[in-house]
Tab-separated table of C-alpha atoms in Angstrom:
chain	number	residue	atom	x	y	z
A	1	GLN	CA	-29.494	5.750	45.265
A	2	VAL	CA	-32.780	6.982	43.621
A	3	GLN	CA	-35.024	4.182	42.322
A	4	LEU	CA	-38.502	4.202	40.659
A	5	VAL	CA	-40.128	0.708	41.314
A	6	GLU	CA	-43.305	-0.037	39.362
A	7	SER	CA	-45.822	-2.744	40.234
A	8	GLY	CA	-49.286	-3.845	39.375
A	9	GLY	CA	-48.745	-5.044	35.735
A	10	GLY	CA	-50.270	-8.297	34.395
A	11	LEU	CA	-52.669	-10.084	32.214
A	12	VAL	CA	-56.245	-8.862	31.999
A	13	GLN	CA	-59.255	-9.409	29.835
A	14	ALA	CA	-60.631	-6.513	27.711
A	15	GLY	CA	-62.984	-4.454	29.892
A	16	GLY	CA	-61.120	-5.321	32.999
A	17	SER	CA	-59.060	-3.095	35.351
A	18	LEU	CA	-55.532	-2.985	36.726
A	19	ARG	CA	-53.722	-0.524	39.026
A	20	LEU	CA	-50.107	0.392	38.442
A	21	SER	CA	-48.068	1.942	41.294
A	22	CYS	CA	-44.837	3.736	41.168
A	23	ALA	CA	-42.726	4.378	44.171
A	24	ALA	CA	-39.783	6.744	44.053
A	25	SER	CA	-37.185	6.434	46.785
A	26	GLY	CA	-33.650	6.871	47.683
A	27	GLY	CA	-32.561	10.288	48.949
A	28	ILE	CA	-34.924	12.327	46.878
A	29	VAL	CA	-34.907	16.024	47.631
A	30	SER	CA	-37.774	17.217	45.373
A	31	ILE	CA	-40.074	15.909	42.771
A	32	ASN	CA	-41.705	18.183	40.328
A	33	GLY	CA	-43.853	15.573	38.656
A	34	MET	CA	-44.388	11.908	38.058
A	35	GLY	CA	-46.087	10.082	35.159
A	36	TRP	CA	-46.472	6.970	33.095
A	37	TYR	CA	-45.369	6.259	29.640
A	38	ARG	CA	-46.090	3.301	27.525
A	39	GLN	CA	-44.445	1.626	24.541
A	40	ALA	CA	-46.013	-1.153	22.387
A	41	PRO	CA	-44.030	-3.225	19.998
A	42	GLY	CA	-43.164	-1.182	16.885
A	43	LYS	CA	-44.408	1.989	18.319
A	44	GLN	CA	-42.999	5.101	19.888
A	45	ARG	CA	-42.993	5.595	23.643
A	46	GLU	CA	-45.888	7.851	24.466
A	47	LEU	CA	-46.846	9.812	27.549
A	48	VAL	CA	-50.139	8.311	29.146
A	49	ALA	CA	-50.535	10.523	32.135
A	50	ARG	CA	-48.553	12.870	34.410
A	51	ILE	CA	-49.236	14.564	37.698
A	52	THR	CA	-47.355	17.452	39.026
A	53	SER	CA	-46.385	18.152	42.718
A	54	GLY	CA	-49.265	20.664	42.801
A	55	GLY	CA	-51.787	18.084	41.756
A	56	SER	CA	-52.413	19.038	38.202
A	57	THR	CA	-53.035	16.200	35.789
A	58	TYR	CA	-52.568	15.397	32.080
A	59	TYR	CA	-54.086	12.420	30.243
A	60	ALA	CA	-53.551	11.272	26.619
A	61	ASP	CA	-56.672	11.579	24.741
A	62	SER	CA	-56.691	7.644	24.279
A	63	VAL	CA	-57.080	7.112	27.985
A	64	LYS	CA	-59.207	10.038	29.143
A	65	GLY	CA	-62.223	8.838	31.122
A	66	ARG	CA	-60.664	5.403	31.580
A	67	PHE	CA	-57.397	6.059	33.378
A	68	THR	CA	-56.979	7.990	36.660
A	69	LEU	CA	-53.583	9.147	38.025
A	70	SER	CA	-53.342	9.960	41.644
A	71	ARG	CA	-50.873	10.552	44.406
A	72	GLY	CA	-50.511	7.458	46.571
A	73	ASN	CA	-50.673	7.179	50.469
A	74	ALA	CA	-46.989	6.334	50.656
A	75	LYS	CA	-44.465	9.092	50.152
A	76	ASN	CA	-43.412	9.856	46.596
A	77	THR	CA	-45.826	7.290	45.170
A	78	VAL	CA	-48.374	7.596	42.317
A	79	ASN	CA	-51.061	5.184	41.282
A	80	LEU	CA	-52.543	4.761	37.761
A	81	GLN	CA	-55.958	3.188	38.008
A	82	MET	CA	-56.684	1.720	34.577
A	83	ASN	CA	-60.385	0.813	33.862
A	84	SER	CA	-62.168	-0.402	30.806
A	85	LEU	CA	-58.915	-1.704	29.344
A	86	LYS	CA	-58.690	-2.327	25.600
A	87	ARG	CA	-56.463	-4.503	23.541
A	88	GLU	CA	-54.639	-1.425	22.331
A	89	ASP	CA	-53.548	-0.681	25.885
A	90	THR	CA	-51.243	-3.615	25.689
A	91	ALA	CA	-47.760	-2.167	26.278
A	92	VAL	CA	-44.745	-1.986	28.672
A	93	TYR	CA	-45.660	0.841	31.136
A	94	TYR	CA	-42.728	2.941	32.373
A	95	CYS	CA	-42.837	5.267	35.437
A	96	ASN	CA	-41.067	8.598	34.899
A	97	ALA	CA	-40.145	11.190	37.371
A	98	ASP	CA	-38.785	14.786	37.250
A	99	LEU	CA	-36.687	14.909	40.380
A	100	TYR	CA	-33.746	16.397	42.226
A	101	ASP	CA	-31.513	14.037	44.245
A	102	GLY	CA	-29.415	16.636	45.755
A	103	ILE	CA	-26.853	16.553	43.059
A	104	LYS	CA	-28.667	17.137	39.715
A	105	TRP	CA	-32.177	17.380	38.274
A	106	TRP	CA	-33.464	14.258	36.446
A	107	THR	CA	-36.184	15.148	33.925
A	108	ALA	CA	-36.240	11.627	32.380
A	109	TYR	CA	-35.638	9.184	35.408
A	110	TRP	CA	-37.185	5.904	34.457
A	111	GLY	CA	-38.305	2.808	36.189
A	112	GLN	CA	-37.662	-0.678	34.602
A	113	GLY	CA	-41.133	-0.927	33.278
A	114	THR	CA	-44.144	-3.321	33.870
A	115	GLN	CA	-45.907	-5.290	31.277
A	116	VAL	CA	-49.619	-4.856	30.762
A	117	THR	CA	-51.279	-7.311	28.466
A	118	VAL	CA	-54.937	-7.004	27.582
A	119	SER	CA	-56.495	-9.994	26.014
A	120	SER	CA	-59.570	-9.942	23.729
């Protein structure tokens, strides 16, 4: 069974850094892209960053220059390096993948989420 497992969330002071990792596993045939979304209380879920299988990246304006999304060393893994964290970065971060499991394409396959809390 396909799973997306996130790790790396936690509590950090403003100006600090965290690295989130997402590993997709379980009989994956192909992945077109993987990315991170976040949702703060009372706000809509928003796309933070995304990377395609070809290596092209997208970043939300709010995180450009501070966050870096890259492919991990492990298979089907991505890392989101978050630097210069701000209070407004506090949210639950969700890994998302556009993948084919041999049966169907999933364009909104979600992890369980990991909490990032930035204190002032």
